[in-house]
Amino acid sequence: MRARLLPWPWLLLASIVAAAALIPLLAGDELADFGRALQPPGPAHLAGTDHSGYDLAVRSAQGLRISLVIAATCAVVATVLGAVIGIGSVLAGGWVDATVMRVVDGVNALPHLVVGIVIAAMWRGEPLAIIASIGLTHWPAVARVVRAELLAVTDAGWVQMSRLSGGSRWFVARHHLVPAVTGQAVVAMVMLLPHAVWHESTLSFLGVGLSPDQASLGTLLGQARGDILSGAWWTLVVPAGALIVTAWTFAASASALRRRHEPPTERVW
């Protein structure tokens, strides 16, 4: 029986996105107030304040918004790049396909985090550098998924009939191959989102991502390293909790979407 798409991961994901968008909007422009720095959670500030006196709930929502935008952009870039390479490899075939797959194996063999640190460190503090560091290291997985799906589709009778009828490679790719892999590409993109969130946060935490004045979950965690030594545990717990819940929600949504696109299996008694 085909797995049904559970609604709760998507409802939780929608709530996270809404909170990241609405909380900073409702809070307005907030100024630093060192007189209320590192206040613990209380009625005035439910999540406490950071070392600059910013409300930590608002600051975490701002950081979550930036992290989500960067992660979504990275996932789209990696998916488009991987899909184009996978489709082109299958259409070319022969030695071109074999060469592309060896390149994919080579990129997969590289430690993605180390490569990402090198790329991000070359243009430290630039969002485009973070997007490039993540997008250029995560496309091989998408290329493999797209290629495997296309190899199964190209042997289908309706594709062979289109070719025998005089359809060009571009016609076959546009009308048959691309629609056949769109679903798998979307699943791969959603599965990349939690990885992109983790990588962006890690790069910013290590100091090679966004600059400290730009709120992201990674920069907030990096600033919490010094604050927690003074007993301000909430400066670490709040952004870390937002990061864990967001990544887990993305993973649950991707798992539900993948189960929906799996072919039905027959039960054997």
PDB file of C-alpha atoms in Angstrom, residues 87-252:
ATOM      1  CA  ILE A  87      20.144  14.497 -17.519  1.00  0.00           C
ATOM      2  CA  GLY A  88      23.056  15.589 -19.699  1.00  0.00           C
ATOM      3  CA  SER A  89      25.084  12.549 -18.708  1.00  0.00           C
ATOM      4  CA  VAL A  90      22.325  10.119 -19.683  1.00  0.00           C
ATOM      5  CA  LEU A  91      21.564  11.915 -22.950  1.00  0.00           C
ATOM      6  CA  ALA A  92      25.235  11.939 -23.949  1.00  0.00           C
ATOM      7  CA  GLY A  93      25.851   8.344 -22.888  1.00  0.00           C
ATOM      8  CA  GLY A  94      29.000   6.382 -23.680  1.00  0.00           C
ATOM      9  CA  TRP A  95      32.332   7.695 -22.460  1.00  0.00           C
ATOM     10  CA  VAL A  96      30.786  11.045 -21.462  1.00  0.00           C
ATOM     11  CA  ASP A  97      28.439   9.320 -19.023  1.00  0.00           C
ATOM     12  CA  ALA A  98      31.293   7.236 -17.611  1.00  0.00           C
ATOM     13  CA  THR A  99      33.507  10.314 -17.197  1.00  0.00           C
ATOM     14  CA  VAL A 100      30.760  12.304 -15.471  1.00  0.00           C
ATOM     15  CA  MET A 101      30.143   9.476 -13.029  1.00  0.00           C
ATOM     16  CA  ARG A 102      33.851   9.327 -12.165  1.00  0.00           C
ATOM     17  CA  VAL A 103      33.745  13.078 -11.495  1.00  0.00           C
ATOM     18  CA  VAL A 104      30.717  12.512  -9.260  1.00  0.00           C
ATOM     19  CA  ASP A 105      32.627   9.817  -7.360  1.00  0.00           C
ATOM     20  CA  GLY A 106      35.569  12.182  -6.957  1.00  0.00           C
ATOM     21  CA  VAL A 107      33.438  15.001  -5.570  1.00  0.00           C
ATOM     22  CA  ASN A 108      31.705  12.569  -3.212  1.00  0.00           C
ATOM     23  CA  ALA A 109      35.088  11.421  -1.911  1.00  0.00           C
ATOM     24  CA  LEU A 110      35.981  14.958  -0.814  1.00  0.00           C
ATOM     25  CA  PRO A 111      35.082  15.972   2.763  1.00  0.00           C
ATOM     26  CA  HIS A 112      32.213  18.379   2.150  1.00  0.00           C
ATOM     27  CA  LEU A 113      32.697  20.377   5.330  1.00  0.00           C
ATOM     28  CA  VAL A 114      36.402  20.948   4.678  1.00  0.00           C
ATOM     29  CA  VAL A 115      35.741  22.011   1.081  1.00  0.00           C
ATOM     30  CA  GLY A 116      32.938  24.265   2.295  1.00  0.00           C
ATOM     31  CA  ILE A 117      35.254  25.894   4.852  1.00  0.00           C
ATOM     32  CA  VAL A 118      37.873  26.568   2.172  1.00  0.00           C
ATOM     33  CA  ILE A 119      35.343  28.149  -0.225  1.00  0.00           C
ATOM     34  CA  ALA A 120      33.608  30.191   2.484  1.00  0.00           C
ATOM     35  CA  ALA A 121      36.932  31.384   3.938  1.00  0.00           C
ATOM     36  CA  MET A 122      37.944  32.866   0.580  1.00  0.00           C
ATOM     37  CA  TRP A 123      35.013  35.318   0.760  1.00  0.00           C
ATOM     38  CA  ARG A 124      34.332  35.421   4.495  1.00  0.00           C
ATOM     39  CA  GLY A 125      31.032  36.958   5.507  1.00  0.00           C
ATOM     40  CA  GLU A 126      29.488  36.764   2.021  1.00  0.00           C
ATOM     41  CA  PRO A 127      26.195  34.831   1.734  1.00  0.00           C
ATOM     42  CA  LEU A 128      27.043  33.911  -1.865  1.00  0.00           C
ATOM     43  CA  ALA A 129      30.196  32.177  -0.627  1.00  0.00           C
ATOM     44  CA  ILE A 130      28.135  30.037   1.758  1.00  0.00           C
ATOM     45  CA  ILE A 131      25.645  29.212  -0.999  1.00  0.00           C
ATOM     46  CA  ALA A 132      28.491  28.240  -3.336  1.00  0.00           C
ATOM     47  CA  SER A 133      30.247  26.154  -0.679  1.00  0.00           C
ATOM     48  CA  ILE A 134      27.124  24.120   0.006  1.00  0.00           C
ATOM     49  CA  GLY A 135      25.674  23.974  -3.502  1.00  0.00           C
ATOM     50  CA  LEU A 136      28.945  22.909  -5.146  1.00  0.00           C
ATOM     51  CA  THR A 137      29.457  20.029  -2.705  1.00  0.00           C
ATOM     52  CA  HIS A 138      25.949  18.551  -2.545  1.00  0.00           C
ATOM     53  CA  TRP A 139      24.942  18.229  -6.211  1.00  0.00           C
ATOM     54  CA  PRO A 140      26.468  14.733  -6.793  1.00  0.00           C
ATOM     55  CA  ALA A 141      23.751  13.015  -4.750  1.00  0.00           C
ATOM     56  CA  VAL A 142      21.055  14.651  -6.887  1.00  0.00           C
ATOM     57  CA  ALA A 143      22.908  13.764 -10.093  1.00  0.00           C
ATOM     58  CA  ARG A 144      23.051  10.100  -9.088  1.00  0.00           C
ATOM     59  CA  VAL A 145      19.345   9.972  -8.215  1.00  0.00           C
ATOM     60  CA  VAL A 146      18.346  11.672 -11.473  1.00  0.00           C
ATOM     61  CA  ARG A 147      20.643   9.462 -13.554  1.00  0.00           C
ATOM     62  CA  ALA A 148      19.330   6.253 -11.965  1.00  0.00           C
ATOM     63  CA  GLU A 149      15.734   7.325 -12.581  1.00  0.00           C
ATOM     64  CA  LEU A 150      16.474   8.284 -16.181  1.00  0.00           C
ATOM     65  CA  LEU A 151      18.205   4.995 -16.943  1.00  0.00           C
ATOM     66  CA  ALA A 152      15.025   3.218 -15.872  1.00  0.00           C
ATOM     67  CA  VAL A 153      12.803   5.566 -17.875  1.00  0.00           C
ATOM     68  CA  THR A 154      14.820   5.446 -21.112  1.00  0.00           C
ATOM     69  CA  ASP A 155      14.055   1.732 -21.480  1.00  0.00           C
ATOM     70  CA  ALA A 156      10.306   2.340 -21.230  1.00  0.00           C
ATOM     71  CA  GLY A 157       8.242   1.575 -24.333  1.00  0.00           C
ATOM     72  CA  TRP A 158       6.730   5.033 -24.651  1.00  0.00           C
ATOM     73  CA  VAL A 159      10.187   6.634 -24.735  1.00  0.00           C
ATOM     74  CA  GLN A 160      11.406   4.150 -27.358  1.00  0.00           C
ATOM     75  CA  MET A 161       8.310   4.825 -29.457  1.00  0.00           C
ATOM     76  CA  SER A 162       8.998   8.551 -29.317  1.00  0.00           C
ATOM     77  CA  ARG A 163      12.529   8.007 -30.563  1.00  0.00           C
ATOM     78  CA  LEU A 164      11.420   5.647 -33.334  1.00  0.00           C
ATOM     79  CA  SER A 165       8.871   8.238 -34.424  1.00  0.00           C
ATOM     80  CA  GLY A 166      11.704  10.663 -35.162  1.00  0.00           C
ATOM     81  CA  GLY A 167      11.808  12.604 -31.900  1.00  0.00           C
ATOM     82  CA  SER A 168      15.100  14.383 -31.286  1.00  0.00           C
ATOM     83  CA  ARG A 169      17.072  14.095 -28.057  1.00  0.00           C
ATOM     84  CA  TRP A 170      15.852  17.531 -26.989  1.00  0.00           C
ATOM     85  CA  PHE A 171      12.230  16.580 -27.701  1.00  0.00           C
ATOM     86  CA  VAL A 172      12.543  13.325 -25.750  1.00  0.00           C
ATOM     87  CA  ALA A 173      14.265  15.074 -22.857  1.00  0.00           C
ATOM     88  CA  ARG A 174      11.725  17.918 -22.671  1.00  0.00           C
ATOM     89  CA  HIS A 175       8.550  15.856 -23.056  1.00  0.00           C
ATOM     90  CA  HIS A 176       9.489  12.554 -21.408  1.00  0.00           C
ATOM     91  CA  LEU A 177      12.679  12.536 -19.363  1.00  0.00           C
ATOM     92  CA  VAL A 178      12.415  15.826 -17.468  1.00  0.00           C
ATOM     93  CA  PRO A 179       8.793  15.248 -16.330  1.00  0.00           C
ATOM     94  CA  ALA A 180       9.725  11.722 -15.255  1.00  0.00           C
ATOM     95  CA  VAL A 181      12.478  12.903 -12.874  1.00  0.00           C
ATOM     96  CA  THR A 182      10.800  16.042 -11.555  1.00  0.00           C
ATOM     97  CA  GLY A 183       9.259  14.233  -8.586  1.00  0.00           C
ATOM     98  CA  GLN A 184      12.552  12.620  -7.566  1.00  0.00           C
ATOM     99  CA  ALA A 185      14.357  15.949  -7.976  1.00  0.00           C
ATOM    100  CA  VAL A 186      11.868  17.648  -5.639  1.00  0.00           C
ATOM    101  CA  VAL A 187      12.333  14.881  -3.076  1.00  0.00           C
ATOM    102  CA  ALA A 188      16.113  15.244  -3.328  1.00  0.00           C
ATOM    103  CA  MET A 189      15.821  19.015  -2.865  1.00  0.00           C
ATOM    104  CA  VAL A 190      13.724  18.649   0.285  1.00  0.00           C
ATOM    105  CA  MET A 191      16.194  16.073   1.638  1.00  0.00           C
ATOM    106  CA  LEU A 192      19.026  18.558   1.068  1.00  0.00           C
ATOM    107  CA  LEU A 193      17.381  21.235   3.224  1.00  0.00           C
ATOM    108  CA  PRO A 194      18.383  19.825   6.653  1.00  0.00           C
ATOM    109  CA  HIS A 195      21.952  19.296   5.405  1.00  0.00           C
ATOM    110  CA  ALA A 196      22.071  22.880   4.164  1.00  0.00           C
ATOM    111  CA  VAL A 197      20.791  24.210   7.498  1.00  0.00           C
ATOM    112  CA  TRP A 198      23.421  22.246   9.419  1.00  0.00           C
ATOM    113  CA  HIS A 199      26.250  23.274   7.089  1.00  0.00           C
ATOM    114  CA  GLU A 200      25.341  26.964   7.136  1.00  0.00           C
ATOM    115  CA  SER A 201      25.133  26.914  10.925  1.00  0.00           C
ATOM    116  CA  THR A 202      28.449  25.061  11.185  1.00  0.00           C
ATOM    117  CA  LEU A 203      30.259  27.485   8.882  1.00  0.00           C
ATOM    118  CA  SER A 204      28.918  30.506  10.759  1.00  0.00           C
ATOM    119  CA  PHE A 205      29.711  28.861  14.103  1.00  0.00           C
ATOM    120  CA  LEU A 206      33.325  28.287  13.002  1.00  0.00           C
ATOM    121  CA  GLY A 207      33.649  31.940  11.990  1.00  0.00           C
ATOM    122  CA  VAL A 208      33.941  31.479   8.218  1.00  0.00           C
ATOM    123  CA  GLY A 209      30.268  32.012   7.430  1.00  0.00           C
ATOM    124  CA  LEU A 210      28.229  35.130   8.041  1.00  0.00           C
ATOM    125  CA  SER A 211      29.680  38.014  10.010  1.00  0.00           C
ATOM    126  CA  PRO A 212      28.726  38.219  13.719  1.00  0.00           C
ATOM    127  CA  ASP A 213      26.537  41.284  13.135  1.00  0.00           C
ATOM    128  CA  GLN A 214      24.288  39.201  10.847  1.00  0.00           C
ATOM    129  CA  ALA A 215      21.958  37.047  12.923  1.00  0.00           C
ATOM    130  CA  SER A 216      21.896  33.398  11.917  1.00  0.00           C
ATOM    131  CA  LEU A 217      21.620  30.287  14.012  1.00  0.00           C
ATOM    132  CA  GLY A 218      25.333  29.652  13.511  1.00  0.00           C
ATOM    133  CA  THR A 219      26.448  33.141  14.568  1.00  0.00           C
ATOM    134  CA  LEU A 220      24.164  33.026  17.622  1.00  0.00           C
ATOM    135  CA  LEU A 221      25.686  29.703  18.660  1.00  0.00           C
ATOM    136  CA  GLY A 222      29.168  31.123  18.128  1.00  0.00           C
ATOM    137  CA  GLN A 223      28.413  34.099  20.363  1.00  0.00           C
ATOM    138  CA  ALA A 224      26.947  31.788  23.005  1.00  0.00           C
ATOM    139  CA  ARG A 225      30.343  30.144  23.542  1.00  0.00           C
ATOM    140  CA  GLY A 226      31.486  33.109  25.596  1.00  0.00           C
ATOM    141  CA  ASP A 227      28.143  33.892  27.196  1.00  0.00           C
ATOM    142  CA  ILE A 228      27.612  30.404  28.574  1.00  0.00           C
ATOM    143  CA  LEU A 229      30.810  30.672  30.616  1.00  0.00           C
ATOM    144  CA  SER A 230      29.107  33.414  32.629  1.00  0.00           C
ATOM    145  CA  GLY A 231      26.095  31.171  33.308  1.00  0.00           C
ATOM    146  CA  ALA A 232      23.850  32.445  30.506  1.00  0.00           C
ATOM    147  CA  TRP A 233      22.753  28.965  29.432  1.00  0.00           C
ATOM    148  CA  TRP A 234      19.712  30.270  27.529  1.00  0.00           C
ATOM    149  CA  THR A 235      21.936  31.923  24.909  1.00  0.00           C
ATOM    150  CA  LEU A 236      22.938  28.422  23.816  1.00  0.00           C
ATOM    151  CA  VAL A 237      19.719  26.503  24.464  1.00  0.00           C
ATOM    152  CA  VAL A 238      17.351  28.768  22.501  1.00  0.00           C
ATOM    153  CA  PRO A 239      19.208  28.920  19.133  1.00  0.00           C
ATOM    154  CA  ALA A 240      20.362  25.303  19.471  1.00  0.00           C
ATOM    155  CA  GLY A 241      16.763  24.209  20.096  1.00  0.00           C
ATOM    156  CA  ALA A 242      15.589  26.169  17.057  1.00  0.00           C
ATOM    157  CA  LEU A 243      18.304  24.541  14.935  1.00  0.00           C
ATOM    158  CA  ILE A 244      17.519  21.004  16.111  1.00  0.00           C
ATOM    159  CA  VAL A 245      13.743  21.361  15.702  1.00  0.00           C
ATOM    160  CA  THR A 246      14.113  22.924  12.238  1.00  0.00           C
ATOM    161  CA  ALA A 247      16.538  20.283  10.949  1.00  0.00           C
ATOM    162  CA  TRP A 248      14.428  17.464  12.406  1.00  0.00           C
ATOM    163  CA  THR A 249      11.269  18.891  10.829  1.00  0.00           C
ATOM    164  CA  PHE A 250      12.936  19.128   7.432  1.00  0.00           C
ATOM    165  CA  ALA A 251      14.158  15.546   7.770  1.00  0.00           C
ATOM    166  CA  ALA A 252      10.689  14.298   8.748  1.00  0.00           C
TER     167      ALA A 252
END
